[in-house]
Tab-separated table of C-alpha atoms in Angstrom:
chain	number	residue	atom	x	y	z
T	657	UNK	CA	73.450	-14.273	-94.057
T	658	UNK	CA	75.489	-16.286	-96.519
T	659	UNK	CA	75.936	-14.683	-99.956
T	660	UNK	CA	73.927	-16.246	-102.774
T	661	UNK	CA	76.129	-18.269	-105.133
T	662	UNK	CA	76.661	-16.705	-108.517
T	663	UNK	CA	74.501	-18.152	-111.265
T	664	UNK	CA	76.492	-20.647	-113.308
T	665	UNK	CA	76.320	-20.203	-117.060
T	666	UNK	CA	74.889	-23.178	-118.863
T	667	UNK	CA	77.517	-25.026	-120.883
T	668	UNK	CA	77.090	-24.775	-124.636
T	669	UNK	CA	78.024	-26.996	-127.561
T	670	UNK	CA	81.039	-24.698	-128.097
T	671	UNK	CA	82.191	-25.539	-124.551
T	672	UNK	CA	81.785	-29.253	-125.258
T	673	UNK	CA	83.720	-28.931	-128.533
T	674	UNK	CA	86.647	-27.179	-126.769
T	675	UNK	CA	86.619	-29.694	-123.890
T	676	UNK	CA	86.584	-32.689	-126.270
T	677	UNK	CA	88.969	-31.068	-128.775
T	678	UNK	CA	86.658	-31.684	-131.722
T	679	UNK	CA	84.832	-29.495	-134.219
T	680	UNK	CA	81.529	-27.861	-133.230
T	681	UNK	CA	79.831	-29.597	-136.153
T	682	UNK	CA	80.914	-32.985	-134.783
T	683	UNK	CA	79.337	-32.213	-131.404
T	684	UNK	CA	76.136	-31.106	-133.149
T	685	UNK	CA	75.993	-34.360	-135.110
T	686	UNK	CA	76.578	-36.361	-131.908
T	687	UNK	CA	73.834	-34.704	-129.843
T	688	UNK	CA	71.403	-35.077	-132.740
T	689	UNK	CA	71.915	-38.830	-132.730
T	690	UNK	CA	73.961	-39.323	-135.891
T	691	UNK	CA	75.840	-42.618	-135.870
T	692	UNK	CA	78.653	-42.138	-138.399
T	693	UNK	CA	81.068	-40.504	-135.933
T	694	UNK	CA	84.544	-41.796	-135.136
T	695	UNK	CA	84.275	-43.953	-131.999
T	696	UNK	CA	87.170	-42.204	-130.219
T	697	UNK	CA	85.668	-38.784	-130.928
T	698	UNK	CA	82.241	-39.952	-129.740
T	699	UNK	CA	83.762	-41.153	-126.473
T	700	UNK	CA	85.554	-37.816	-125.925
T	701	UNK	CA	82.325	-35.920	-126.591
T	702	UNK	CA	80.370	-38.140	-124.167
T	703	UNK	CA	83.013	-37.594	-121.460
T	704	UNK	CA	82.988	-33.822	-122.042
T	705	UNK	CA	79.192	-33.699	-121.820
T	706	UNK	CA	79.288	-35.602	-118.516
T	707	UNK	CA	82.019	-33.376	-117.031
T	708	UNK	CA	80.378	-30.110	-118.053
T	709	UNK	CA	76.789	-31.139	-117.378
T	710	UNK	CA	75.733	-30.083	-120.875
T	711	UNK	CA	72.049	-30.444	-121.786
T	712	UNK	CA	70.674	-30.032	-125.258
T	713	UNK	CA	68.255	-27.072	-125.620
T	714	UNK	CA	65.335	-28.831	-127.286
T	715	UNK	CA	63.239	-25.654	-127.325
T	716	UNK	CA	65.877	-23.884	-129.377
T	717	UNK	CA	66.404	-26.930	-131.571
T	718	UNK	CA	62.704	-27.058	-132.370
T	719	UNK	CA	62.906	-23.557	-133.897
T	720	UNK	CA	65.151	-24.823	-136.669
T	721	UNK	CA	63.506	-26.153	-139.840
T	722	UNK	CA	63.081	-29.916	-139.746
T	723	UNK	CA	64.005	-30.212	-136.069
T	724	UNK	CA	61.778	-31.591	-133.288
T	725	UNK	CA	61.382	-30.799	-129.594
T	726	UNK	CA	60.407	-34.452	-128.982
T	727	UNK	CA	57.623	-33.066	-126.782
T	728	UNK	CA	53.846	-33.252	-127.209
T	729	UNK	CA	51.076	-31.612	-125.214
T	730	UNK	CA	47.929	-33.031	-123.612
T	731	UNK	CA	45.003	-30.793	-122.603
T	732	UNK	CA	42.409	-32.642	-120.533
T	733	UNK	CA	39.398	-31.615	-118.455
T	734	UNK	CA	40.368	-32.238	-114.825
T	735	UNK	CA	43.392	-34.201	-113.646
T	736	UNK	CA	41.711	-34.792	-110.254
T	737	UNK	CA	39.024	-36.920	-111.927
T	738	UNK	CA	40.225	-40.574	-112.134
T	739	UNK	CA	38.776	-40.795	-115.656
T	740	UNK	CA	41.112	-38.101	-116.988
T	741	UNK	CA	44.015	-39.264	-114.831
T	742	UNK	CA	43.766	-42.703	-116.473
T	743	UNK	CA	43.691	-41.114	-119.922
T	744	UNK	CA	46.768	-39.000	-119.109
T	745	UNK	CA	48.638	-42.031	-117.791
T	746	UNK	CA	47.963	-43.997	-120.973
T	747	UNK	CA	49.039	-41.045	-123.102
T	748	UNK	CA	52.225	-40.521	-121.095
T	749	UNK	CA	53.263	-44.172	-121.342
T	750	UNK	CA	52.748	-44.169	-125.105
T	751	UNK	CA	54.761	-40.959	-125.484
T	752	UNK	CA	57.606	-42.319	-123.354
T	753	UNK	CA	57.694	-45.581	-125.318
T	754	UNK	CA	58.271	-43.584	-128.486
T	755	UNK	CA	60.895	-41.274	-127.033
T	756	UNK	CA	58.696	-38.225	-126.387
T	757	UNK	CA	57.965	-36.120	-123.327
T	758	UNK	CA	54.298	-35.401	-122.548
T	759	UNK	CA	53.294	-32.029	-121.053
T	760	UNK	CA	49.817	-32.073	-119.459
T	761	UNK	CA	47.425	-29.286	-118.470
T	762	UNK	CA	43.789	-29.162	-117.247
T	763	UNK	CA	41.209	-26.856	-118.819
T	764	UNK	CA	38.704	-27.393	-115.974
T	765	UNK	CA	36.017	-27.314	-118.708
T	766	UNK	CA	36.626	-23.580	-119.212
T	767	UNK	CA	37.031	-22.379	-122.807
T	768	UNK	CA	39.261	-19.401	-121.964
T	769	UNK	CA	41.586	-21.540	-119.806
T	770	UNK	CA	41.675	-24.176	-122.553
T	771	UNK	CA	42.668	-21.549	-125.146
T	772	UNK	CA	45.405	-20.176	-122.864
T	773	UNK	CA	46.852	-23.687	-122.373
T	774	UNK	CA	46.853	-24.339	-126.115
T	775	UNK	CA	48.556	-20.981	-126.763
T	776	UNK	CA	51.238	-21.696	-124.153
T	777	UNK	CA	51.954	-25.109	-125.629
T	778	UNK	CA	52.161	-23.665	-129.132
T	779	UNK	CA	54.520	-20.938	-127.840
T	780	UNK	CA	56.749	-23.715	-126.467
T	781	UNK	CA	56.963	-25.133	-130.007
T	782	UNK	CA	55.585	-28.538	-129.006
T	783	UNK	CA	55.482	-30.993	-131.897
T	784	UNK	CA	51.749	-31.735	-131.581
T	785	UNK	CA	48.749	-31.750	-129.261
T	786	UNK	CA	46.232	-34.254	-127.878
T	787	UNK	CA	43.154	-32.324	-126.769
T	788	UNK	CA	39.932	-33.019	-124.879
T	789	UNK	CA	37.605	-30.181	-126.006
T	790	UNK	CA	36.128	-28.320	-122.993
T	791	UNK	CA	32.469	-28.246	-122.070
T	792	UNK	CA	32.452	-24.470	-122.513
T	793	UNK	CA	33.903	-23.967	-126.003
T	794	UNK	CA	36.511	-21.300	-126.581
T	795	UNK	CA	37.578	-19.921	-129.936
T	796	UNK	CA	37.260	-22.094	-133.048
T	797	UNK	CA	40.402	-23.951	-134.045
T	798	UNK	CA	40.194	-22.294	-137.448
T	799	UNK	CA	40.999	-18.989	-135.693
T	800	UNK	CA	44.550	-20.120	-134.836
T	801	UNK	CA	47.201	-18.470	-136.997
T	802	UNK	CA	49.206	-21.034	-139.023
T	803	UNK	CA	51.408	-22.916	-138.745
T	804	UNK	CA	49.541	-25.159	-136.293
T	805	UNK	CA	51.062	-28.567	-135.443
T	806	UNK	CA	49.037	-31.789	-135.770
T	807	UNK	CA	46.183	-32.128	-133.257
T	808	UNK	CA	44.273	-35.273	-132.187
T	809	UNK	CA	41.042	-34.905	-130.227
T	810	UNK	CA	40.204	-37.600	-127.695
T	811	UNK	CA	37.035	-38.724	-125.877
T	812	UNK	CA	34.970	-35.901	-127.391
T	813	UNK	CA	34.509	-35.314	-131.123
T	814	UNK	CA	34.962	-31.917	-132.736
T	815	UNK	CA	32.811	-30.807	-135.646
T	816	UNK	CA	35.773	-29.740	-137.765
T	817	UNK	CA	36.303	-31.234	-141.248
T	818	UNK	CA	39.301	-33.552	-141.306
T	819	UNK	CA	39.815	-33.458	-137.515
T	820	UNK	CA	41.492	-36.567	-136.113
T	821	UNK	CA	39.806	-38.113	-133.067
T	822	UNK	CA	39.835	-41.155	-130.767
T	823	UNK	CA	36.344	-41.753	-129.376
T	824	UNK	CA	34.488	-44.289	-127.248
T	825	UNK	CA	31.255	-45.763	-128.592
T	826	UNK	CA	29.235	-43.716	-126.108
T	827	UNK	CA	25.852	-44.165	-127.757
T	828	UNK	CA	26.025	-47.953	-128.011
T	829	UNK	CA	27.364	-48.257	-124.446
T	830	UNK	CA	24.516	-46.179	-123.018
T	831	UNK	CA	21.969	-48.135	-125.024
T	832	UNK	CA	23.258	-51.412	-123.570
T	833	UNK	CA	23.240	-49.991	-120.026
T	834	UNK	CA	19.644	-48.778	-120.135
T	835	UNK	CA	18.487	-51.964	-121.875
T	836	UNK	CA	19.886	-53.983	-118.955
T	837	UNK	CA	17.801	-51.913	-116.511
T	838	UNK	CA	14.678	-52.403	-118.632
T	839	UNK	CA	15.264	-56.168	-118.805
T	840	UNK	CA	15.444	-56.181	-114.996
T	841	UNK	CA	11.974	-54.614	-114.798
T	842	UNK	CA	12.559	-50.847	-114.787
T	843	UNK	CA	10.030	-48.701	-116.659
T	844	UNK	CA	10.937	-45.176	-115.505
T	845	UNK	CA	14.701	-44.856	-115.859
T	846	UNK	CA	16.284	-41.557	-114.817
T	847	UNK	CA	19.304	-40.269	-116.724
T	848	UNK	CA	21.758	-38.363	-114.516
T	849	UNK	CA	24.703	-36.767	-116.311
T	850	UNK	CA	26.727	-33.698	-117.177
T	851	UNK	CA	25.911	-31.014	-119.736
T	852	UNK	CA	24.432	-32.131	-123.061
T	853	UNK	CA	26.854	-29.608	-124.636
T	854	UNK	CA	29.577	-32.219	-124.096
T	855	UNK	CA	29.408	-34.372	-127.254
T	856	UNK	CA	30.092	-37.622	-125.381
T	857	UNK	CA	27.283	-36.844	-122.933
T	858	UNK	CA	24.900	-35.977	-125.771
T	859	UNK	CA	25.749	-39.328	-127.422
T	860	UNK	CA	25.001	-41.173	-124.164
T	861	UNK	CA	21.655	-39.401	-123.990
T	862	UNK	CA	20.893	-40.623	-127.518
T	863	UNK	CA	21.776	-44.172	-126.472
T	864	UNK	CA	19.459	-43.823	-123.470
T	865	UNK	CA	16.653	-42.776	-125.811
T	866	UNK	CA	17.459	-45.625	-128.216
T	867	UNK	CA	16.982	-48.180	-125.438
T	868	UNK	CA	13.651	-46.659	-124.404
T	869	UNK	CA	12.432	-46.729	-128.019
T	870	UNK	CA	13.576	-50.353	-128.398
T	871	UNK	CA	11.435	-51.252	-125.363
T	872	UNK	CA	8.436	-49.173	-126.425
T	873	UNK	CA	8.833	-46.857	-123.417
T	874	UNK	CA	8.126	-43.104	-123.514
T	875	UNK	CA	10.957	-40.582	-123.884
T	876	UNK	CA	10.223	-38.343	-120.895
T	877	UNK	CA	12.432	-35.194	-120.723
T	878	UNK	CA	11.512	-34.803	-117.037
T	879	UNK	CA	13.625	-37.900	-116.284
T	880	UNK	CA	16.745	-36.550	-118.040
T	881	UNK	CA	19.044	-34.445	-115.856
T	882	UNK	CA	22.201	-32.716	-117.107
T	883	UNK	CA	23.221	-30.802	-113.952
T	884	UNK	CA	25.564	-33.413	-112.423
T	885	UNK	CA	29.012	-31.991	-113.142
T	886	UNK	CA	30.257	-32.783	-109.633
T	887	UNK	CA	29.675	-35.634	-107.195
T	888	UNK	CA	27.726	-33.292	-104.899
T	889	UNK	CA	25.434	-32.148	-107.701
T	890	UNK	CA	24.746	-35.767	-108.687
T	891	UNK	CA	24.051	-36.687	-105.062
T	892	UNK	CA	21.497	-33.872	-104.733
T	893	UNK	CA	19.781	-34.819	-107.999
T	894	UNK	CA	19.460	-38.490	-107.078
T	895	UNK	CA	18.281	-37.627	-103.556
T	896	UNK	CA	15.422	-35.740	-105.175
T	897	UNK	CA	14.638	-38.685	-107.438
T	898	UNK	CA	14.275	-41.062	-104.490
T	899	UNK	CA	10.981	-39.374	-103.674
T	900	UNK	CA	9.082	-39.898	-100.457
T	901	UNK	CA	10.452	-41.769	-97.416
T	902	UNK	CA	10.402	-45.556	-97.245
T	903	UNK	CA	6.941	-46.875	-98.006
T	904	UNK	CA	6.131	-44.270	-100.668
T	905	UNK	CA	6.636	-44.803	-104.368
T	906	UNK	CA	9.647	-42.982	-105.873
T	907	UNK	CA	9.086	-41.032	-109.111
T	908	UNK	CA	11.624	-43.282	-110.899
T	909	UNK	CA	12.461	-46.955	-110.572
T	910	UNK	CA	16.087	-47.008	-111.857
T	911	UNK	CA	19.060	-44.697	-112.513
T	912	UNK	CA	21.450	-44.576	-115.440
T	913	UNK	CA	24.458	-42.547	-114.236
T	914	UNK	CA	26.161	-41.172	-117.339
T	915	UNK	CA	29.652	-40.766	-115.853
T	916	UNK	CA	31.690	-41.933	-112.872
T	917	UNK	CA	30.921	-38.905	-110.694
T	918	UNK	CA	27.195	-39.358	-111.297
T	919	UNK	CA	27.541	-42.994	-110.171
T	920	UNK	CA	29.334	-41.969	-106.975
T	921	UNK	CA	26.789	-39.241	-106.292
T	922	UNK	CA	23.977	-41.754	-106.681
T	923	UNK	CA	25.658	-44.120	-104.237
T	924	UNK	CA	26.009	-41.321	-101.663
T	925	UNK	CA	22.320	-40.497	-102.067
T	926	UNK	CA	21.356	-44.164	-101.630
T	927	UNK	CA	23.429	-44.384	-98.448
T	928	UNK	CA	21.876	-41.247	-96.959
T	929	UNK	CA	18.345	-42.417	-97.803
T	930	UNK	CA	18.891	-45.946	-96.484
T	931	UNK	CA	17.575	-47.466	-99.726
T	932	UNK	CA	18.654	-47.768	-103.300
T	933	UNK	CA	17.369	-47.967	-106.858
T	934	UNK	CA	18.693	-50.220	-109.617
T	935	UNK	CA	21.782	-48.495	-111.025
T	936	UNK	CA	24.092	-48.805	-114.014
T	937	UNK	CA	26.909	-46.300	-114.504
T	938	UNK	CA	29.026	-45.222	-117.441
T	939	UNK	CA	32.786	-45.478	-116.648
T	940	UNK	CA	34.180	-48.014	-114.233
T	941	UNK	CA	35.752	-46.954	-110.926
T	942	UNK	CA	37.991	-48.697	-108.419
T	943	UNK	CA	35.451	-49.244	-105.617
T	944	UNK	CA	32.674	-50.509	-107.923
T	945	UNK	CA	33.301	-54.188	-107.177
T	946	UNK	CA	33.678	-53.647	-103.406
T	947	UNK	CA	30.118	-52.476	-102.827
T	948	UNK	CA	27.044	-54.590	-102.071
T	949	UNK	CA	25.767	-55.156	-104.639
T	950	UNK	CA	28.756	-54.424	-106.895
T	951	UNK	CA	28.013	-51.599	-109.324
T	952	UNK	CA	27.231	-52.527	-112.923
T	953	UNK	CA	29.037	-50.270	-115.393
T	954	UNK	CA	29.764	-49.573	-119.017
T	955	UNK	CA	33.558	-49.645	-119.141
T	956	UNK	CA	35.723	-47.928	-121.689
T	957	UNK	CA	39.477	-48.388	-122.033
T	958	UNK	CA	40.323	-44.799	-121.129
T	959	UNK	CA	44.057	-45.429	-120.793
T	960	UNK	CA	44.020	-47.213	-124.140
T	961	UNK	CA	42.277	-44.216	-125.708
T	962	UNK	CA	44.982	-41.886	-124.385
T	963	UNK	CA	47.688	-44.155	-125.771
T	964	UNK	CA	45.921	-44.499	-129.120
T	965	UNK	CA	45.630	-40.715	-129.390
T	966	UNK	CA	49.371	-40.256	-128.850
T	967	UNK	CA	50.248	-43.012	-131.344
T	968	UNK	CA	47.922	-41.437	-133.911
T	969	UNK	CA	49.523	-38.038	-133.309
T	970	UNK	CA	53.062	-39.378	-133.682
T	971	UNK	CA	52.059	-41.259	-136.840
T	972	UNK	CA	50.791	-37.951	-138.222
T	973	UNK	CA	54.096	-36.315	-137.310
T	974	UNK	CA	55.991	-39.150	-138.989
T	975	UNK	CA	53.987	-38.898	-142.183
T	976	UNK	CA	52.625	-42.444	-141.883
T	977	UNK	CA	50.316	-43.207	-144.808
T	978	UNK	CA	46.610	-43.957	-144.346
T	979	UNK	CA	46.261	-42.511	-140.848
T	980	UNK	CA	42.541	-42.804	-139.916
T	981	UNK	CA	40.726	-39.563	-139.168
T	982	UNK	CA	38.449	-41.127	-136.553
T	983	UNK	CA	38.819	-44.234	-134.411
T	984	UNK	CA	35.816	-45.456	-132.373
T	985	UNK	CA	36.721	-47.702	-129.438
T	986	UNK	CA	34.012	-50.189	-128.323
T	987	UNK	CA	32.719	-50.237	-124.750
T	988	UNK	CA	31.960	-53.242	-122.509
T	989	UNK	CA	28.928	-53.705	-120.241
T	990	UNK	CA	29.803	-55.365	-116.915
T	991	UNK	CA	26.649	-56.538	-115.128
T	992	UNK	CA	27.419	-57.115	-111.436
T	993	UNK	CA	24.004	-57.049	-109.808
T	994	UNK	CA	23.187	-53.393	-109.149
T	995	UNK	CA	20.952	-53.293	-112.232
T	996	UNK	CA	18.414	-55.509	-110.448
T	997	UNK	CA	15.837	-54.306	-107.864
């Protein structure tokens, strides 16, 4: 067996200073981006850094007063869900454009896991956080020991005074979706979604109820289902809503799927049953336009929300005046035919 190579010590700024034959303070000014350095010295420092393979320790630099790690954190629900993946991609692009690194973690809707991720990011001295609050809440943010860096909440509001948030207009989007089903003739519209404890889901339920009230239709709790956290759960719920085999009357005549997984679950149930109900979903998805009929959806700019959250966070870090505490992003209803019988 070959012997393991000895660990190589990481080069330090002192090593760079000796290699470039300049003062340590000059190297420090160079790596921190100061411009008023003699051009010949700057070139020697750059050559020394390249030869030695020196890397600046941003974690250590962030411990010094007034210094930044140039890193921000993102805590989302589930990176495997295309909705959250799109949000993370938008956030990462915005961070990169402004010279920051984005570190991402998934809470999986678990409050304890969410709290552990936040603690780890704070221990790493990240400059700020973008956070999607989990379905199962953990400790209150007020319980964190100061100092706490700036935090921006995205997609789900938090009932904390002064909290900064980027939100979609969930209630208005749901209202428009259900109204389109009613206009197409539906009178018993089922709502299939995730837990009402999720603020965005609760707002979509309110929009659903708004549309029923606008049409003079009853608000029937028996038609409102909050157990569709996964595609499989949504599929089972919708299969039950389809009622008796072909020829019998189903207990509902349309479905409002309150997130993308509920839409996909409904489509699986329709396929298995060999028949479908009018459907409008909340959140667009890639295959929506490939189906027959194409799936009508309420679309939100999820990537844009992730980017807006990062820009808001970095504006807070930069002390930009008049930073809004809450930004509501409008949604768009795309009617493609699935809302009709």
